[in-house]
Amino acid sequence: MSEDKPGHGDEPTRPSGPDGAGADGELSDEQIDREAPGVEDVEELEAAEAEVAEEAEVDEDKVVATPTRRRRAGSRPAGRPDDSPRSGESTRSRADAERARAAELRDKRSLGRFLREVVAELRKVIWPGRKELITYTTVVIVFVAVMVALVAGLDIAFAKGVVAVFG
């Protein structure tokens, strides 16, 4: 039985390098789990990846041609017209595309969505504790007092200099 991998007697042992990796630079399963904790279930991870890929595919279908894209489409070879629908797919009208874009803009500009996003961002903030808050406040007050003294000192010095020069 190997000392590197307890409980895995039937697996051959690999000599490890100074960083704990195998001779070929690969980490053991235990080292990977220890260094990168995360999803325990591979099927769960694959399902999540498939869901993200599906969402990306759906979002890709929502792209509306902009004038730049239309100009580029006109310069494509004649053998592949951009206006022809793909097999089984129908093209949507310009009015439908503009309505969809207007609805999307309304959703982006809504006050409710803005407030929900503000609350979501505020939940991500790491708020300081009482002791940290007192420390930060003290530092700010001391810094402001030093800057006020510096500006006041320069003001007095310049005022005396102007009086000395111009009488």
Coordinates of N, CA, C and O in Angstrom, one line a residue:
M1 N 0.8 -1.2 0.0 CA 0.0 0.0 0.0 C 0.9 1.2 0.0 O 1.9 1.3 0.7
S2 N 0.5 2.3 -0.8 CA 1.3 3.5 -0.9 C 1.0 4.4 0.3 O -0.1 4.5 0.8
E3 N 2.1 5.2 0.7 CA 1.9 6.2 1.7 C 1.2 7.5 1.2 O 0.6 8.2 1.9
D4 N 1.4 7.7 -0.2 CA 0.9 8.9 -0.8 C -0.6 8.8 -0.9 O -1.3 9.8 -0.7
K5 N -1.1 7.6 -1.2 CA -2.6 7.4 -1.4 C -3.1 6.3 -0.5 O -3.1 5.1 -0.9
P6 N -3.5 6.6 0.7 CA -4.0 5.5 1.6 C -5.3 5.0 1.0 O -6.1 5.7 0.6
G7 N -5.4 3.6 1.1 CA -6.6 3.0 0.7 C -6.7 2.7 -0.8 O -7.7 2.2 -1.3
H8 N -5.6 3.0 -1.6 CA -5.6 2.7 -3.0 C -4.5 1.7 -3.2 O -3.5 2.0 -3.9
G9 N -4.5 0.5 -2.7 CA -3.5 -0.5 -2.8 C -3.2 -1.0 -4.2 O -2.1 -1.4 -4.5
D10 N -4.3 -1.1 -5.0 CA -4.1 -1.6 -6.3 C -3.6 -0.7 -7.3 O -3.3 -1.0 -8.5
E11 N -3.4 0.6 -7.0 CA -2.9 1.6 -7.9 C -1.4 1.7 -7.8 O -0.9 1.7 -6.7
P12 N -0.7 1.8 -8.9 CA 0.7 2.0 -8.8 C 1.1 3.3 -8.2 O 0.4 4.3 -8.5
T13 N 2.2 3.4 -7.5 CA 2.6 4.6 -6.9 C 3.5 5.4 -7.9 O 4.2 4.8 -8.7
R14 N 3.3 6.7 -7.9 CA 4.2 7.5 -8.7 C 5.1 8.3 -7.9 O 4.7 8.8 -6.8
P15 N 6.4 8.4 -8.3 CA 7.3 9.2 -7.5 C 6.8 10.7 -7.6 O 6.4 11.1 -8.6
S16 N 6.9 11.3 -6.5 CA 6.5 12.7 -6.4 C 7.6 13.7 -6.4 O 8.7 13.4 -5.8
G17 N 7.4 14.8 -7.0 CA 8.4 15.9 -7.1 C 8.4 16.7 -5.8 O 7.7 16.4 -4.9
P18 N 9.2 17.8 -5.8 CA 9.3 18.6 -4.6 C 8.0 19.3 -4.2 O 7.7 19.6 -3.1
D19 N 7.1 19.5 -5.2 CA 5.9 20.2 -5.0 C 4.7 19.3 -4.7 O 3.6 19.7 -4.6
G20 N 5.0 18.0 -4.5 CA 4.0 17.1 -4.3 C 3.3 16.5 -5.5 O 2.5 15.6 -5.4
A21 N 3.6 17.0 -6.7 CA 3.1 16.5 -7.9 C 3.9 15.3 -8.3 O 5.0 15.0 -7.9
G22 N 3.3 14.5 -9.2 CA 3.9 13.3 -9.7 C 5.1 13.7 -10.5 O 5.4 14.8 -10.8
A23 N 5.9 12.6 -10.9 CA 7.1 12.9 -11.7 C 6.8 13.6 -13.0 O 7.5 14.3 -13.6
D24 N 5.6 13.3 -13.6 CA 5.2 13.9 -14.8 C 4.4 15.3 -14.6 O 3.9 15.8 -15.5
G25 N 4.4 15.8 -13.4 CA 3.8 17.1 -13.1 C 2.3 17.0 -12.8 O 1.7 18.0 -12.5
E26 N 1.7 15.8 -12.8 CA 0.3 15.7 -12.5 C 0.0 15.6 -11.0 O 0.8 15.0 -10.3
L27 N -1.1 16.2 -10.6 CA -1.5 16.1 -9.2 C -2.4 14.9 -9.0 O -3.2 14.5 -10.0
S28 N -2.4 14.3 -7.9 CA -3.3 13.2 -7.6 C -4.7 13.7 -7.4 O -4.9 14.9 -7.2
D29 N -5.7 12.8 -7.4 CA -7.1 13.2 -7.2 C -7.3 13.9 -5.9 O -8.0 14.9 -5.8
E30 N -6.6 13.4 -4.9 CA -6.8 13.9 -3.5 C -6.2 15.4 -3.5 O -6.8 16.3 -2.9
Q31 N -5.1 15.6 -4.2 CA -4.5 16.9 -4.2 C -5.3 17.9 -4.9 O -5.5 19.0 -4.5
I32 N -5.9 17.4 -6.0 CA -6.8 18.3 -6.8 C -8.0 18.7 -6.0 O -8.4 19.8 -5.9
D33 N -8.6 17.7 -5.3 CA -9.8 18.0 -4.4 C -9.4 18.9 -3.3 O -10.2 19.8 -2.9
R34 N -8.2 18.8 -2.7 CA -7.8 19.6 -1.6 C -7.5 21.0 -2.1 O -7.9 22.0 -1.4
E35 N -6.9 21.2 -3.3 CA -6.6 22.5 -3.8 C -7.7 23.3 -4.5 O -7.7 24.5 -4.5
A36 N -8.7 22.5 -5.0 CA -9.8 23.1 -5.8 C -11.1 22.6 -5.3 O -11.7 21.8 -6.1
P37 N -11.5 22.9 -4.1 CA -12.8 22.4 -3.7 C -13.9 23.0 -4.6 O -13.8 24.1 -5.1
G38 N -15.0 22.3 -4.8 CA -16.1 22.8 -5.6 C -17.2 21.8 -5.8 O -17.6 21.2 -4.8
V39 N -17.6 21.6 -7.0 CA -18.7 20.7 -7.2 C -18.2 19.2 -6.9 O -17.2 18.8 -7.4
E40 N -19.0 18.6 -6.1 CA -18.7 17.2 -5.8 C -19.1 16.2 -6.8 O -18.5 15.2 -7.1
D41 N -20.2 16.5 -7.5 CA -20.9 15.6 -8.4 C -20.5 16.0 -9.9 O -20.9 17.1 -10.3
V42 N -19.9 15.2 -10.6 CA -19.5 15.5 -12.0 C -20.7 15.6 -12.8 O -20.8 16.5 -13.7
E43 N -21.8 14.8 -12.6 CA -23.0 15.0 -13.4 C -23.6 16.3 -13.2 O -24.2 16.9 -14.1
E44 N -23.6 16.8 -11.9 CA -24.2 18.2 -11.6 C -23.4 19.2 -12.4 O -24.0 20.1 -13.0
L45 N -22.1 19.1 -12.5 CA -21.2 20.1 -13.2 C -21.5 20.0 -14.7 O -21.7 21.0 -15.3
E46 N -21.7 18.8 -15.2 CA -22.0 18.7 -16.6 C -23.3 19.2 -17.0 O -23.5 19.9 -18.0
A47 N -24.3 19.0 -16.1 CA -25.7 19.6 -16.3 C -25.6 21.1 -16.3 O -26.3 21.7 -17.1
A48 N -24.8 21.7 -15.4 CA -24.7 23.1 -15.3 C -24.1 23.7 -16.6 O -24.5 24.7 -17.1
E49 N -23.0 23.0 -17.0 CA -22.3 23.4 -18.3 C -23.3 23.3 -19.5 O -23.3 24.2 -20.3
A50 N -24.1 22.3 -19.5 CA -25.0 22.1 -20.6 C -26.1 23.2 -20.6 O -26.4 23.8 -21.6
E51 N -26.5 23.6 -19.4 CA -27.5 24.7 -19.3 C -26.9 26.0 -19.7 O -27.6 26.8 -20.4
V52 N -25.7 26.3 -19.3 CA -25.0 27.5 -19.8 C -24.9 27.5 -21.3 O -25.1 28.6 -21.9
A53 N -24.5 26.4 -21.8 CA -24.3 26.3 -23.3 C -25.6 26.6 -24.0 O -25.7 27.2 -25.0
E54 N -26.7 26.0 -23.5 CA -28.0 26.2 -24.1 C -28.5 27.6 -24.0 O -29.0 28.2 -25.0
E55 N -28.2 28.3 -22.8 CA -28.6 29.7 -22.7 C -27.8 30.6 -23.7 O -28.3 31.5 -24.3
A56 N -26.5 30.2 -23.9 CA -25.7 31.0 -24.8 C -26.2 30.8 -26.2 O -26.2 31.8 -27.0
E57 N -26.7 29.6 -26.6 CA -27.2 29.3 -27.9 C -28.5 30.1 -28.1 O -28.7 30.7 -29.2
V58 N -29.3 30.2 -27.1 CA -30.6 30.9 -27.2 C -30.3 32.4 -27.4 O -30.9 33.1 -28.2
D59 N -29.3 32.9 -26.6 CA -29.0 34.3 -26.7 C -28.4 34.7 -28.0 O -28.5 35.7 -28.6
E60 N -27.6 33.7 -28.6 CA -27.0 33.9 -29.9 C -28.1 34.1 -31.0 O -27.9 34.9 -31.9
D61 N -29.2 33.4 -30.8 CA -30.3 33.5 -31.8 C -31.0 34.8 -31.7 O -31.7 35.2 -32.6
K62 N -30.9 35.6 -30.6 CA -31.5 36.8 -30.4 C -30.8 38.0 -31.1 O -31.3 39.1 -31.1
V63 N -29.6 37.8 -31.6 CA -28.9 38.9 -32.2 C -29.6 39.4 -33.4 O -30.1 38.7 -34.2
V64 N -29.7 40.8 -33.4 CA -30.4 41.4 -34.5 C -29.3 42.1 -35.4 O -28.3 42.7 -34.9
A65 N -29.4 42.0 -36.7 CA -28.4 42.6 -37.6 C -28.4 44.1 -37.5 O -29.4 44.8 -37.5
T66 N -27.2 44.6 -37.3 CA -27.0 46.1 -37.2 C -26.6 46.5 -38.6 O -26.3 45.7 -39.5
P67 N -26.6 47.8 -38.9 CA -26.2 48.3 -40.2 C -24.8 47.8 -40.6 O -24.6 47.5 -41.8
T68 N -23.9 47.8 -39.7 CA -22.6 47.3 -40.0 C -22.6 45.9 -40.4 O -21.9 45.5 -41.4
R69 N -23.3 45.1 -39.7 CA -23.4 43.6 -40.1 C -24.1 43.5 -41.4 O -23.7 42.6 -42.2
R70 N -25.1 44.3 -41.7 CA -25.7 44.2 -43.0 C -24.8 44.6 -44.2 O -24.7 43.9 -45.2
R71 N -23.9 45.6 -43.9 CA -23.0 46.0 -44.9 C -22.0 44.9 -45.2 O -21.6 44.6 -46.3
R72 N -21.5 44.3 -44.1 CA -20.6 43.1 -44.2 C -21.2 42.0 -44.9 O -20.6 41.3 -45.7
A73 N -22.5 41.8 -44.6 CA -23.2 40.6 -45.3 C -23.3 40.8 -46.8 O -23.2 39.9 -47.5
G74 N -23.4 42.1 -47.2 CA -23.5 42.3 -48.7 C -22.2 42.0 -49.4 O -22.2 41.8 -50.6
S75 N -21.1 42.0 -48.7 CA -19.8 41.8 -49.3 C -19.4 40.3 -49.3 O -18.3 40.0 -49.7
R76 N -20.3 39.5 -48.8 CA -20.0 38.0 -48.8 C -20.2 37.4 -50.2 O -20.8 38.0 -51.1
P77 N -19.6 36.3 -50.4 CA -19.6 35.6 -51.7 C -21.1 35.3 -52.1 O -21.9 35.1 -51.3
A78 N -21.4 35.3 -53.4 CA -22.7 35.1 -53.9 C -23.2 33.7 -53.6 O -24.4 33.5 -53.5
G79 N -22.4 32.8 -53.4 CA -22.8 31.4 -53.2 C -23.4 31.2 -51.8 O -24.1 30.2 -51.6
R80 N -23.3 32.2 -50.9 CA -23.8 32.0 -49.6 C -24.6 33.3 -49.2 O -24.1 34.1 -48.4
P81 N -25.8 33.5 -49.7 CA -26.5 34.7 -49.3 C -26.9 34.7 -47.8 O -27.3 33.6 -47.3
D82 N -26.8 35.8 -47.2 CA -27.0 35.9 -45.8 C -28.5 36.0 -45.5 O -29.0 35.8 -44.4
D83 N -29.3 36.5 -46.5 CA -30.7 36.7 -46.2 C -31.5 35.4 -46.3 O -32.7 35.4 -45.8
S84 N -31.0 34.3 -46.8 CA -31.7 33.1 -47.0 C -31.8 32.4 -45.6 O -30.8 32.4 -44.9
P85 N -33.0 31.9 -45.2 CA -33.1 31.2 -43.9 C -32.4 29.9 -43.9 O -32.2 29.3 -45.0
R86 N -31.9 29.5 -42.8 CA -31.2 28.2 -42.6 C -32.3 27.2 -42.7 O -33.5 27.5 -42.6
S87 N -31.9 26.0 -42.8 CA -32.9 24.9 -43.0 C -33.8 24.9 -41.8 O -33.3 24.8 -40.6
G88 N -35.1 25.0 -42.0 CA -36.1 24.9 -40.9 C -36.2 26.2 -40.2 O -37.0 26.2 -39.2
E89 N -35.5 27.2 -40.5 CA -35.6 28.5 -39.7 C -36.2 29.6 -40.6 O -35.9 29.7 -41.8
S90 N -37.1 30.4 -40.0 CA -37.6 31.5 -40.8 C -37.0 32.8 -40.3 O -36.6 32.9 -39.1
T91 N -37.0 33.8 -41.1 CA -36.4 35.0 -40.7 C -37.5 35.9 -40.1 O -38.7 35.8 -40.5
R92 N -37.2 36.7 -39.2 CA -38.2 37.6 -38.6 C -38.1 39.0 -39.3 O -37.1 39.4 -39.8
S93 N -39.2 39.6 -39.3 CA -39.3 40.9 -40.0 C -38.5 42.0 -39.3 O -38.2 41.8 -38.1
R94 N -38.2 43.0 -39.9 CA -37.5 44.1 -39.3 C -38.3 44.8 -38.2 O -37.8 45.1 -37.1
A95 N -39.6 44.9 -38.4 CA -40.5 45.5 -37.4 C -40.5 44.6 -36.1 O -40.4 45.1 -35.0
D96 N -40.5 43.2 -36.3 CA -40.5 42.4 -35.2 C -39.2 42.5 -34.4 O -39.1 42.6 -33.2
A97 N -38.1 42.6 -35.1 CA -36.8 42.8 -34.5 C -36.7 44.1 -33.8 O -36.2 44.2 -32.6
E98 N -37.2 45.2 -34.3 CA -37.2 46.5 -33.7 C -38.1 46.5 -32.4 O -37.8 47.1 -31.4
R99 N -39.3 45.8 -32.5 CA -40.1 45.7 -31.3 C -39.4 44.9 -30.2 O -39.5 45.3 -29.1
A100 N -38.8 43.9 -30.6 CA -38.0 43.1 -29.6 C -36.9 43.9 -28.9 O -36.7 43.8 -27.7
R101 N -36.2 44.7 -29.8 CA -35.1 45.5 -29.2 C -35.7 46.6 -28.3 O -35.1 46.9 -27.3
A102 N -36.8 47.2 -28.7 CA -37.4 48.2 -27.9 C -37.9 47.6 -26.5 O -37.7 48.3 -25.5
A103 N -38.5 46.4 -26.6 CA -38.9 45.8 -25.3 C -37.7 45.5 -24.4 O -37.7 45.7 -23.2
E104 N -36.6 45.1 -25.1 CA -35.4 44.8 -24.3 C -34.8 46.0 -23.7 O -34.4 46.0 -22.5
L105 N -34.9 47.1 -24.4 CA -34.4 48.4 -23.9 C -35.3 48.9 -22.7 O -34.8 49.4 -21.7
R106 N -36.6 48.7 -22.8 CA -37.5 49.1 -21.8 C -37.2 48.3 -20.5 O -37.2 48.8 -19.4
D107 N -36.9 47.0 -20.7 CA -36.6 46.1 -19.5 C -35.3 46.6 -18.9 O -35.1 46.6 -17.7
K108 N -34.3 47.0 -19.7 CA -33.0 47.4 -19.2 C -33.2 48.7 -18.4 O -32.4 49.0 -17.5
R109 N -34.1 49.6 -18.9 CA -34.2 50.9 -18.3 C -35.2 51.0 -17.1 O -35.4 52.1 -16.6
S110 N -35.8 49.9 -16.8 CA -36.9 50.0 -15.8 C -36.3 50.3 -14.4 O -35.2 49.9 -14.0
L111 N -37.1 51.1 -13.6 CA -36.7 51.5 -12.3 C -36.6 50.3 -11.3 O -35.7 50.2 -10.5
G112 N -37.6 49.4 -11.5 CA -37.6 48.2 -10.6 C -36.4 47.4 -10.8 O -35.8 46.9 -9.8
R113 N -36.0 47.2 -12.1 CA -34.8 46.4 -12.3 C -33.5 47.1 -11.7 O -32.7 46.4 -11.1
F114 N -33.5 48.4 -11.9 CA -32.3 49.1 -11.3 C -32.3 48.9 -9.8 O -31.2 48.6 -9.3
L115 N -33.4 49.1 -9.1 CA -33.4 48.9 -7.7 C -33.0 47.5 -7.3 O -32.3 47.3 -6.3
R116 N -33.5 46.5 -8.0 CA -33.2 45.1 -7.7 C -31.6 44.9 -7.8 O -31.0 44.2 -7.0
E117 N -31.1 45.5 -8.9 CA -29.6 45.3 -9.1 C -28.8 46.0 -8.0 O -27.8 45.6 -7.6
V118 N -29.3 47.2 -7.6 CA -28.7 47.9 -6.5 C -28.7 47.1 -5.2 O -27.6 46.9 -4.5
V119 N -29.8 46.5 -4.9 CA -29.9 45.7 -3.7 C -29.0 44.5 -3.8 O -28.3 44.1 -2.9
A120 N -28.9 43.9 -5.0 CA -28.0 42.7 -5.2 C -26.6 43.1 -5.0 O -25.8 42.3 -4.4
E121 N -26.2 44.3 -5.5 CA -24.8 44.7 -5.4 C -24.5 45.0 -3.9 O -23.4 44.7 -3.4
L122 N -25.4 45.6 -3.2 CA -25.2 45.9 -1.8 C -25.1 44.7 -0.9 O -24.4 44.7 0.1
R123 N -25.7 43.6 -1.4 CA -25.5 42.3 -0.6 C -24.2 41.8 -0.8 O -23.7 41.0 0.0
K124 N -23.5 42.1 -1.9 CA -22.1 41.6 -2.1 C -21.1 42.4 -1.3 O -20.0 41.9 -1.2
V125 N -21.4 43.6 -0.8 CA -20.5 44.4 -0.1 C -20.1 43.7 1.3 O -21.0 43.2 2.0
I126 N -18.8 43.8 1.6 CA -18.4 43.3 2.9 C -18.3 44.5 3.8 O -17.4 45.4 3.7
W127 N -19.3 44.6 4.7 CA -19.4 45.8 5.5 C -18.4 45.7 6.7 O -18.3 44.6 7.2
P128 N -17.8 46.8 7.1 CA -16.9 46.7 8.2 C -17.6 46.5 9.5 O -18.7 47.0 9.7
G129 N -16.9 45.9 10.4 CA -17.4 45.7 11.8 C -17.3 47.0 12.6 O -16.7 48.0 12.1
R130 N -17.8 47.0 13.8 CA -17.7 48.2 14.7 C -16.3 48.7 14.9 O -16.0 49.9 14.7
K131 N -15.4 47.8 15.2 CA -14.0 48.1 15.5 C -13.3 48.7 14.2 O -12.7 49.7 14.3
E132 N -13.5 48.1 13.1 CA -13.0 48.6 11.8 C -13.6 49.9 11.5 O -12.8 50.8 11.0
L133 N -14.9 50.1 11.7 CA -15.5 51.4 11.4 C -14.9 52.5 12.2 O -14.7 53.6 11.7
I134 N -14.7 52.3 13.5 CA -14.1 53.3 14.4 C -12.7 53.6 13.9 O -12.3 54.8 13.8
T135 N -11.9 52.6 13.5 CA -10.6 52.8 13.1 C -10.6 53.6 11.8 O -9.8 54.6 11.7
Y136 N -11.4 53.3 10.8 CA -11.4 54.0 9.5 C -11.9 55.4 9.7 O -11.3 56.3 9.1
T137 N -12.9 55.6 10.6 CA -13.4 57.0 10.9 C -12.3 57.8 11.5 O -12.1 59.0 11.1
T138 N -11.5 57.3 12.4 CA -10.5 58.0 13.1 C -9.4 58.4 12.1 O -8.9 59.5 12.1
V139 N -9.0 57.5 11.3 CA -8.0 57.7 10.2 C -8.4 58.9 9.3 O -7.7 59.8 9.0
V140 N -9.7 58.9 8.9 CA -10.2 59.9 8.0 C -10.2 61.3 8.7 O -9.8 62.3 8.2
I141 N -10.6 61.3 10.0 CA -10.7 62.6 10.7 C -9.3 63.1 10.9 O -9.0 64.3 10.7
V142 N -8.3 62.3 11.3 CA -7.0 62.7 11.5 C -6.4 63.2 10.2 O -5.7 64.3 10.1
F143 N -6.6 62.5 9.1 CA -6.1 62.9 7.8 C -6.7 64.3 7.4 O -5.9 65.2 6.9
V144 N -8.0 64.5 7.6 CA -8.6 65.7 7.2 C -8.0 66.9 8.1 O -7.8 68.0 7.6
A145 N -7.8 66.6 9.4 CA -7.3 67.6 10.3 C -5.9 68.0 9.8 O -5.5 69.2 9.8
V146 N -5.0 67.1 9.5 CA -3.7 67.4 9.0 C -3.7 68.2 7.7 O -3.0 69.2 7.6
M147 N -4.6 67.8 6.8 CA -4.7 68.6 5.5 C -5.2 70.0 5.8 O -4.7 71.0 5.2
V148 N -6.2 70.2 6.7 CA -6.7 71.5 7.1 C -5.5 72.4 7.7 O -5.4 73.6 7.3
A149 N -4.7 71.8 8.6 CA -3.6 72.5 9.2 C -2.6 72.9 8.1 O -2.1 74.0 8.1
L150 N -2.3 72.0 7.1 CA -1.4 72.3 6.1 C -1.8 73.4 5.2 O -1.1 74.4 4.9
V151 N -3.1 73.4 4.8 CA -3.6 74.5 3.9 C -3.7 75.8 4.7 O -3.4 76.8 4.2
A152 N -4.1 75.7 6.0 CA -4.1 77.0 6.8 C -2.7 77.5 7.0 O -2.5 78.8 6.9
G153 N -1.7 76.7 7.2 CA -0.4 77.2 7.3 C 0.1 77.8 6.0 O 0.8 78.9 6.1
L154 N -0.1 77.2 4.9 CA 0.3 77.7 3.6 C -0.5 79.1 3.4 O 0.1 80.0 2.9
D155 N -1.7 79.2 3.7 CA -2.5 80.4 3.6 C -1.9 81.5 4.4 O -1.7 82.6 3.9
I156 N -1.6 81.2 5.6 CA -1.0 82.3 6.5 C 0.4 82.7 5.9 O 0.7 83.9 5.9
A157 N 1.2 81.7 5.5 CA 2.5 82.0 4.9 C 2.4 82.9 3.7 O 3.2 83.9 3.5
F158 N 1.5 82.5 2.8 CA 1.4 83.3 1.6 C 0.8 84.7 1.9 O 1.2 85.7 1.2
A159 N -0.1 84.8 2.8 CA -0.6 86.1 3.2 C 0.5 87.0 3.8 O 0.6 88.2 3.4
K160 N 1.4 86.5 4.6 CA 2.5 87.3 5.2 C 3.4 87.6 4.0 O 4.0 88.7 4.0
G161 N 3.6 86.7 3.1 CA 4.5 87.0 2.0 C 4.0 88.1 1.1 O 4.8 89.0 0.7
V162 N 2.7 88.1 0.8 CA 2.1 89.2 0.0 C 2.2 90.5 0.7 O 2.5 91.5 0.1
V163 N 1.9 90.5 2.0 CA 2.0 91.8 2.8 C 3.5 92.3 2.8 O 3.7 93.5 2.7
A164 N 4.4 91.4 2.9 CA 5.8 91.8 2.9 C 6.3 92.3 1.6 O 7.0 93.3 1.5
V165 N 5.8 91.7 0.5 CA 6.2 92.2 -0.8 C 5.5 93.4 -1.3 O 6.1 94.4 -1.8
F166 N 4.2 93.5 -1.1 CA 3.4 94.6 -1.6 C 3.1 95.6 -0.5 O 2.5 96.7 -0.8
G167 N 3.5 95.4 0.7 CA 3.3 96.4 1.8 C 2.0 96.5 2.3 O 1.2 97.2 2.5

